[in-house]
């Protein structure tokens, strides 16, 4: 999660007054996070360009930032707008329809809604902690990479960056229930992947 | 009575602290009290989200300076 200092009102005031060193701190602290967001929608080269352009846009309008949202929400929104613009140039658009991808956990339940294949036990502490195993980490990266863009984006914003759900709805211009469904689908995929790994030792 | 399938959907809000009505929260808690499978699901999902690979490394100073220089040049022109 980002440094609390970068949301401090005094720091933001310096930015608004055009303090170069403060802007440098902002770039240093947030660039890689913003790049991770852009990469959920764009290839690495386009993502880098989108974030560079976002810094230009942010630098130009920081004096008008009123602090009605977190500063990193404001920055993320700029990056997403740049990414959308770039997609449009390439003749693409993001589709936030969550219904075209099934729930990865659906097959685990009986028709009556009870568990048919309940989750395996995962060892979560000590040196045998399943989640710290190197093969599992690699497998997770792979699944994150192949996840539908919109699920990956919502997961990135909510679970990796911890942005408020309301901010995510606003910046993506989708309903709260669509954000909930996309997030659930993304999490269900990962849960299913880890549980499969626990059961079979395979990715 | 809540079904396990619905618990896994509602549990998202428990895991990330989103708002639930007291009625939903109560139904969820009651179900979890009685259902070990769902308890395991919620616990393991919470742990999983805590382990997602986050991008938190700051940008190197040299790269930061490149971006600042670009902003300077745009401002001067």
mmCIF file of C-alpha atoms in Angstrom:
data_model
loop_
_atom_site.group_PDB
_atom_site.id
_atom_site.type_symbol
_atom_site.label_atom_id
_atom_site.label_comp_id
_atom_site.label_asym_id
_atom_site.label_seq_id
_atom_site.Cartn_x
_atom_site.Cartn_y
_atom_site.Cartn_z
ATOM 1 C CA UNK A 1 0.000 0.000 0.000
ATOM 2 C CA UNK A 2 1.252 3.491 -0.769
ATOM 3 C CA UNK A 3 3.094 5.697 1.644
ATOM 4 C CA UNK A 4 0.684 7.706 3.851
ATOM 5 C CA UNK A 5 2.990 10.705 3.524
ATOM 6 C CA UNK A 6 2.006 11.034 -0.138
ATOM 7 C CA UNK A 7 -1.595 11.741 0.943
ATOM 8 C CA UNK A 8 -0.638 14.302 3.586
ATOM 9 C CA UNK A 9 -2.406 17.682 3.044
ATOM 10 C CA UNK A 10 0.865 19.583 3.540
ATOM 11 C CA UNK A 11 2.559 17.465 0.908
ATOM 12 C CA UNK A 12 -0.381 17.997 -1.457
ATOM 13 C CA UNK A 13 -0.182 21.757 -0.894
ATOM 14 C CA UNK A 14 3.467 21.689 -1.975
ATOM 15 C CA UNK A 15 2.465 19.814 -5.116
ATOM 16 C CA UNK A 16 -0.246 22.337 -5.872
ATOM 17 C CA UNK A 17 2.311 25.120 -5.619
ATOM 18 C CA UNK A 18 4.523 23.422 -8.188
ATOM 19 C CA UNK A 19 7.269 22.105 -5.875
ATOM 20 C CA UNK A 20 9.532 20.067 -8.147
ATOM 21 C CA UNK A 21 11.025 17.877 -5.416
ATOM 22 C CA UNK A 22 7.563 17.004 -4.114
ATOM 23 C CA UNK A 23 6.431 16.004 -7.582
ATOM 24 C CA UNK A 24 9.534 13.850 -7.849
ATOM 25 C CA UNK A 25 8.554 12.094 -4.611
ATOM 26 C CA UNK A 26 5.110 11.496 -6.053
ATOM 27 C CA UNK A 27 6.493 9.995 -9.255
ATOM 28 C CA UNK A 28 8.967 7.875 -7.332
ATOM 29 C CA UNK A 29 6.299 6.548 -4.969
ATOM 30 C CA UNK A 30 3.495 5.848 -7.433
ATOM 31 C CA UNK A 31 4.990 5.200 -10.861
ATOM 32 C CA UNK A 32 5.352 1.427 -10.562
ATOM 33 C CA UNK A 33 1.905 1.030 -9.031
ATOM 34 C CA UNK A 34 0.346 3.051 -11.860
ATOM 35 C CA UNK A 35 2.297 1.011 -14.364
ATOM 36 C CA UNK A 36 0.874 -2.195 -12.881
ATOM 37 C CA UNK A 37 -2.614 -0.747 -13.356
ATOM 38 C CA UNK A 38 -1.936 0.264 -16.963
ATOM 39 C CA UNK A 39 -0.494 -3.163 -17.718
ATOM 40 C CA UNK A 40 -3.783 -4.853 -16.910
ATOM 41 C CA UNK A 41 -5.166 -3.155 -20.051
ATOM 42 C CA UNK A 42 -2.153 -2.529 -22.308
ATOM 43 C CA UNK A 43 1.035 -4.212 -23.473
ATOM 44 C CA UNK A 44 4.156 -3.166 -21.534
ATOM 45 C CA UNK A 45 5.339 -0.533 -24.058
ATOM 46 C CA UNK A 46 1.909 1.110 -24.354
ATOM 47 C CA UNK A 47 1.487 0.955 -20.586
ATOM 48 C CA UNK A 48 4.759 2.829 -20.077
ATOM 49 C CA UNK A 49 3.645 5.476 -22.578
ATOM 50 C CA UNK A 50 0.214 5.806 -20.958
ATOM 51 C CA UNK A 51 1.775 6.390 -17.534
ATOM 52 C CA UNK A 52 4.262 8.928 -18.930
ATOM 53 C CA UNK A 53 1.367 10.815 -20.525
ATOM 54 C CA UNK A 54 -0.561 10.556 -17.267
ATOM 55 C CA UNK A 55 2.295 12.261 -15.417
ATOM 56 C CA UNK A 56 2.184 15.106 -17.926
ATOM 57 C CA UNK A 57 -1.578 15.446 -17.466
ATOM 58 C CA UNK A 58 -1.263 15.231 -13.671
ATOM 59 C CA UNK A 59 1.521 17.796 -13.591
ATOM 60 C CA UNK A 60 -0.584 20.166 -15.674
ATOM 61 C CA UNK A 61 -3.668 19.884 -13.466
ATOM 62 C CA UNK A 62 -2.318 19.206 -9.966
ATOM 63 C CA UNK A 63 -3.008 22.824 -8.952
ATOM 64 C CA UNK A 64 -6.694 22.065 -9.473
ATOM 65 C CA UNK A 65 -6.668 18.918 -7.306
ATOM 66 C CA UNK A 66 -9.182 19.617 -4.539
ATOM 67 C CA UNK A 67 -8.614 16.616 -2.322
ATOM 68 C CA UNK A 68 -12.110 15.249 -2.723
ATOM 69 C CA UNK A 69 -10.635 11.792 -3.292
ATOM 70 C CA UNK A 70 -7.330 10.203 -2.373
ATOM 71 C CA UNK A 71 -4.509 11.577 -4.491
ATOM 72 C CA UNK A 72 -3.693 8.073 -5.714
ATOM 73 C CA UNK A 73 -7.321 7.586 -6.764
ATOM 74 C CA UNK A 74 -7.025 10.795 -8.759
ATOM 75 C CA UNK A 75 -3.784 9.590 -10.386
ATOM 76 C CA UNK A 76 -5.188 6.156 -11.107
ATOM 77 C CA UNK A 77 -8.188 7.733 -12.798
ATOM 78 C CA UNK A 78 -5.882 9.743 -15.061
ATOM 79 C CA UNK A 79 -3.938 6.597 -15.970
ATOM 80 C CA UNK A 80 -7.109 4.683 -16.759
ATOM 81 C CA UNK A 81 -8.323 7.496 -18.981
ATOM 82 C CA UNK A 82 -4.997 7.520 -20.826
ATOM 83 C CA UNK A 83 -5.194 3.741 -21.205
ATOM 84 C CA UNK A 84 -8.742 3.959 -22.576
ATOM 85 C CA UNK A 85 -7.627 6.602 -25.058
ATOM 86 C CA UNK A 86 -4.794 4.409 -26.207
ATOM 87 C CA UNK A 87 -7.107 1.430 -26.603
ATOM 88 C CA UNK A 88 -9.466 3.555 -28.672
ATOM 89 C CA UNK A 89 -6.573 4.536 -30.953
ATOM 90 C CA UNK A 90 -5.977 0.829 -31.475
ATOM 91 C CA UNK A 91 -9.646 0.288 -32.245
ATOM 92 C CA UNK A 92 -10.321 -1.522 -28.984
ATOM 93 C CA UNK A 93 -12.473 -0.827 -25.998
ATOM 94 C CA UNK A 94 -12.831 -2.340 -22.522
ATOM 95 C CA UNK A 95 -15.975 -4.366 -22.020
ATOM 96 C CA UNK A 96 -17.085 -4.516 -18.414
ATOM 97 C CA UNK A 97 -19.707 -7.177 -18.884
ATOM 98 C CA UNK A 98 -19.122 -9.679 -16.086
ATOM 99 C CA UNK A 99 -21.628 -12.218 -17.366
ATOM 100 C CA UNK A 100 -19.422 -13.565 -20.174
ATOM 101 C CA UNK A 101 -17.147 -15.457 -17.803
ATOM 102 C CA UNK A 102 -18.466 -18.140 -15.455
ATOM 103 C CA UNK A 103 -17.746 -18.309 -11.724
ATOM 104 C CA UNK A 104 -14.712 -20.574 -11.323
ATOM 105 C CA UNK A 105 -16.149 -22.049 -8.127
ATOM 106 C CA UNK A 106 -19.635 -22.809 -9.495
ATOM 107 C CA UNK A 107 -18.874 -26.465 -10.235
ATOM 108 C CA UNK A 108 -17.998 -27.091 -6.594
ATOM 109 C CA UNK A 109 -21.569 -26.832 -5.392
ATOM 110 C CA UNK A 110 -24.558 -29.157 -5.560
ATOM 111 C CA UNK A 111 -27.698 -27.785 -7.177
ATOM 112 C CA UNK A 112 -29.052 -27.119 -3.683
ATOM 113 C CA UNK A 113 -26.146 -24.716 -3.040
ATOM 114 C CA UNK A 114 -24.177 -26.910 -0.622
ATOM 115 C CA UNK A 115 -20.532 -27.822 -1.114
ATOM 116 C CA UNK A 116 -19.958 -30.832 -3.342
ATOM 117 C CA UNK A 117 -16.179 -30.371 -3.445
ATOM 118 C CA UNK A 118 -15.309 -28.355 -0.341
ATOM 119 C CA UNK A 119 -11.974 -26.535 -0.192
ATOM 120 C CA UNK A 120 -8.819 -28.470 0.707
ATOM 121 C CA UNK A 121 -6.978 -27.602 3.881
ATOM 122 C CA UNK A 122 -4.150 -25.150 3.125
ATOM 123 C CA UNK A 123 -1.175 -24.959 5.473
ATOM 124 C CA UNK A 124 -0.887 -21.226 6.145
ATOM 125 C CA UNK A 125 1.807 -20.933 8.770
ATOM 126 C CA UNK A 126 5.446 -21.781 9.275
ATOM 127 C CA UNK A 127 7.948 -22.919 6.675
ATOM 128 C CA UNK A 128 5.326 -25.112 4.957
ATOM 129 C CA UNK A 129 3.039 -22.143 4.234
ATOM 130 C CA UNK A 130 1.452 -23.072 0.923
ATOM 131 C CA UNK A 131 1.151 -19.446 -0.213
ATOM 132 C CA UNK A 132 4.874 -18.768 0.061
ATOM 133 C CA UNK A 133 5.918 -21.698 -2.131
ATOM 134 C CA UNK A 134 7.854 -20.615 -5.184
ATOM 135 C CA UNK A 135 5.967 -22.846 -7.680
ATOM 136 C CA UNK A 136 2.688 -21.490 -6.396
ATOM 137 C CA UNK A 137 3.865 -17.893 -6.789
ATOM 138 C CA UNK A 138 4.800 -18.579 -10.385
ATOM 139 C CA UNK A 139 1.485 -20.277 -11.010
ATOM 140 C CA UNK A 140 -0.340 -17.299 -9.523
ATOM 141 C CA UNK A 141 1.522 -14.860 -11.782
ATOM 142 C CA UNK A 142 0.536 -16.991 -14.770
ATOM 143 C CA UNK A 143 -3.134 -17.050 -13.791
ATOM 144 C CA UNK A 144 -3.141 -13.311 -13.142
ATOM 145 C CA UNK A 145 -1.695 -12.813 -16.605
ATOM 146 C CA UNK A 146 -4.390 -14.880 -18.321
ATOM 147 C CA UNK A 147 -7.288 -13.510 -16.322
ATOM 148 C CA UNK A 148 -9.788 -11.383 -18.332
ATOM 149 C CA UNK A 149 -8.513 -7.769 -18.323
ATOM 150 C CA UNK A 150 -11.486 -6.337 -16.510
ATOM 151 C CA UNK A 151 -11.263 -8.873 -13.665
ATOM 152 C CA UNK A 152 -7.545 -8.268 -13.352
ATOM 153 C CA UNK A 153 -8.096 -4.510 -13.309
ATOM 154 C CA UNK A 154 -10.732 -4.629 -10.576
ATOM 155 C CA UNK A 155 -8.591 -7.041 -8.544
ATOM 156 C CA UNK A 156 -5.594 -4.741 -8.977
ATOM 157 C CA UNK A 157 -7.487 -1.650 -7.842
ATOM 158 C CA UNK A 158 -9.402 -3.231 -4.965
ATOM 159 C CA UNK A 159 -7.183 -5.965 -3.562
ATOM 160 C CA UNK A 160 -3.682 -4.925 -4.510
ATOM 161 C CA UNK A 161 -3.960 -1.170 -4.175
ATOM 162 C CA UNK A 162 -6.795 -1.164 -1.668
ATOM 163 C CA UNK A 163 -8.741 1.637 -3.353
ATOM 164 C CA UNK A 164 -12.268 2.165 -1.982
ATOM 165 C CA UNK A 165 -14.994 0.279 -3.916
ATOM 166 C CA UNK A 166 -16.824 3.540 -4.568
ATOM 167 C CA UNK A 167 -13.749 5.099 -6.205
ATOM 168 C CA UNK A 168 -13.356 2.035 -8.411
ATOM 169 C CA UNK A 169 -16.996 2.271 -9.586
ATOM 170 C CA UNK A 170 -16.528 5.947 -10.389
ATOM 171 C CA UNK A 171 -13.272 5.688 -12.253
ATOM 172 C CA UNK A 172 -14.404 2.730 -14.358
ATOM 173 C CA UNK A 173 -17.927 4.128 -14.768
ATOM 174 C CA UNK A 174 -19.542 0.823 -13.857
ATOM 175 C CA UNK A 175 -22.112 -0.088 -11.226
ATOM 176 C CA UNK A 176 -21.254 -1.269 -7.728
ATOM 177 C CA UNK A 177 -22.798 -4.648 -8.479
ATOM 178 C CA UNK A 178 -20.627 -5.099 -11.580
ATOM 179 C CA UNK A 179 -17.528 -4.282 -9.555
ATOM 180 C CA UNK A 180 -18.640 -6.854 -6.956
ATOM 181 C CA UNK A 181 -19.203 -9.547 -9.565
ATOM 182 C CA UNK A 182 -15.915 -8.895 -11.382
ATOM 183 C CA UNK A 183 -14.013 -8.932 -8.102
ATOM 184 C CA UNK A 184 -15.697 -12.150 -7.009
ATOM 185 C CA UNK A 185 -14.894 -13.824 -10.335
ATOM 186 C CA UNK A 186 -11.255 -12.774 -10.087
ATOM 187 C CA UNK A 187 -10.930 -14.003 -6.512
ATOM 188 C CA UNK A 188 -12.772 -17.251 -7.276
ATOM 189 C CA UNK A 189 -10.344 -18.005 -10.118
ATOM 190 C CA UNK A 190 -7.363 -17.549 -7.825
ATOM 191 C CA UNK A 191 -8.925 -19.588 -5.032
ATOM 192 C CA UNK A 192 -9.683 -22.378 -7.460
ATOM 193 C CA UNK A 193 -6.116 -22.282 -8.765
ATOM 194 C CA UNK A 194 -4.544 -22.465 -5.290
ATOM 195 C CA UNK A 195 -6.900 -25.238 -4.212
ATOM 196 C CA UNK A 196 -6.113 -27.218 -7.347
ATOM 197 C CA UNK A 197 -2.419 -26.758 -6.625
ATOM 198 C CA UNK A 198 -2.896 -27.959 -3.051
ATOM 199 C CA UNK A 199 -4.745 -31.049 -4.263
ATOM 200 C CA UNK A 200 -2.578 -32.042 -7.223
ATOM 201 C CA UNK A 201 0.704 -30.160 -6.813
ATOM 202 C CA UNK A 202 0.186 -28.875 -10.349
ATOM 203 C CA UNK A 203 -0.504 -25.440 -11.723
ATOM 204 C CA UNK B 1 -31.170 -20.080 5.512
ATOM 205 C CA UNK B 2 -28.060 -19.016 3.544
ATOM 206 C CA UNK B 3 -26.599 -21.613 1.201
ATOM 207 C CA UNK B 4 -22.857 -22.229 1.039
ATOM 208 C CA UNK B 5 -22.745 -20.973 -2.554
ATOM 209 C CA UNK B 6 -24.201 -17.643 -1.477
ATOM 210 C CA UNK B 7 -21.843 -17.495 1.479
ATOM 211 C CA UNK B 8 -18.857 -17.568 -0.863
ATOM 212 C CA UNK B 9 -20.372 -14.635 -2.759
ATOM 213 C CA UNK B 10 -21.263 -12.610 0.333
ATOM 214 C CA UNK B 11 -17.983 -13.479 1.983
ATOM 215 C CA UNK B 12 -16.188 -11.067 -0.347
ATOM 216 C CA UNK B 13 -17.554 -8.240 1.737
ATOM 217 C CA UNK B 14 -16.334 -9.890 4.954
ATOM 218 C CA UNK B 15 -12.887 -10.414 3.512
ATOM 219 C CA UNK B 16 -12.386 -6.830 2.319
ATOM 220 C CA UNK B 17 -14.424 -5.023 4.938
ATOM 221 C CA UNK B 18 -17.134 -3.699 2.579
ATOM 222 C CA UNK B 19 -20.462 -2.819 4.058
ATOM 223 C CA UNK B 20 -23.099 -5.434 4.704
ATOM 224 C CA UNK B 21 -26.448 -4.826 6.352
ATOM 225 C CA UNK B 22 -26.645 -6.130 9.928
ATOM 226 C CA UNK B 23 -29.141 -8.709 8.693
ATOM 227 C CA UNK B 24 -26.719 -10.026 6.067
ATOM 228 C CA UNK B 25 -23.840 -9.982 8.514
ATOM 229 C CA UNK B 26 -25.840 -11.915 11.092
ATOM 230 C CA UNK B 27 -26.944 -14.546 8.560
ATOM 231 C CA UNK B 28 -23.369 -14.927 7.407
ATOM 232 C CA UNK B 29 -21.991 -15.247 10.938
ATOM 233 C CA UNK B 30 -24.635 -17.826 11.836
ATOM 234 C CA UNK B 31 -23.837 -19.875 8.773
ATOM 235 C CA UNK B 32 -20.092 -19.729 9.469
ATOM 236 C CA UNK B 33 -20.682 -20.823 13.044
ATOM 237 C CA UNK B 34 -22.203 -24.029 11.765
ATOM 238 C CA UNK B 35 -20.304 -24.698 8.536
ATOM 239 C CA UNK B 36 -16.642 -25.686 8.698
ATOM 240 C CA UNK B 37 -16.229 -25.765 4.911
ATOM 241 C CA UNK B 38 -17.312 -22.147 4.566
ATOM 242 C CA UNK B 39 -15.173 -21.116 7.552
ATOM 243 C CA UNK B 40 -12.215 -22.678 5.815
ATOM 244 C CA UNK B 41 -13.117 -20.928 2.566
ATOM 245 C CA UNK B 42 -13.298 -17.493 4.214
ATOM 246 C CA UNK B 43 -10.072 -17.966 6.181
ATOM 247 C CA UNK B 44 -8.120 -19.210 3.184
ATOM 248 C CA UNK B 45 -9.493 -16.558 0.833
ATOM 249 C CA UNK B 46 -8.442 -13.850 3.293
ATOM 250 C CA UNK B 47 -4.943 -15.320 3.488
ATOM 251 C CA UNK B 48 -4.729 -15.624 -0.293
ATOM 252 C CA UNK B 49 -5.583 -11.952 -0.858
ATOM 253 C CA UNK B 50 -2.905 -10.993 1.648
ATOM 254 C CA UNK B 51 -0.343 -12.840 -0.452
ATOM 255 C CA UNK B 52 -1.105 -11.382 -3.882
ATOM 256 C CA UNK B 53 2.046 -10.062 -5.552
ATOM 257 C CA UNK B 54 1.947 -6.286 -5.006
ATOM 258 C CA UNK B 55 3.895 -3.698 -6.919
ATOM 259 C CA UNK B 56 5.310 -1.438 -4.220
ATOM 260 C CA UNK B 57 8.902 -0.843 -5.189
ATOM 261 C CA UNK B 58 9.595 2.860 -5.708
ATOM 262 C CA UNK B 59 10.883 3.995 -9.078
ATOM 263 C CA UNK B 60 14.672 4.334 -9.263
ATOM 264 C CA UNK B 61 15.921 7.915 -8.837
ATOM 265 C CA UNK B 62 17.452 8.013 -12.317
ATOM 266 C CA UNK B 63 14.156 7.104 -13.988
ATOM 267 C CA UNK B 64 12.284 9.582 -11.777
ATOM 268 C CA UNK B 65 14.691 12.308 -12.912
ATOM 269 C CA UNK B 66 14.035 11.448 -16.575
ATOM 270 C CA UNK B 67 10.308 12.018 -16.046
ATOM 271 C CA UNK B 68 10.903 15.289 -14.173
ATOM 272 C CA UNK B 69 13.217 16.562 -16.922
ATOM 273 C CA UNK B 70 10.534 15.824 -19.496
ATOM 274 C CA UNK B 71 8.005 17.798 -17.431
ATOM 275 C CA UNK B 72 10.498 20.697 -17.125
ATOM 276 C CA UNK B 73 10.999 20.801 -20.869
ATOM 277 C CA UNK B 74 7.243 20.857 -21.519
ATOM 278 C CA UNK B 75 6.842 23.687 -19.063
ATOM 279 C CA UNK B 76 9.617 25.779 -20.636
ATOM 280 C CA UNK B 77 8.337 25.404 -24.163
#
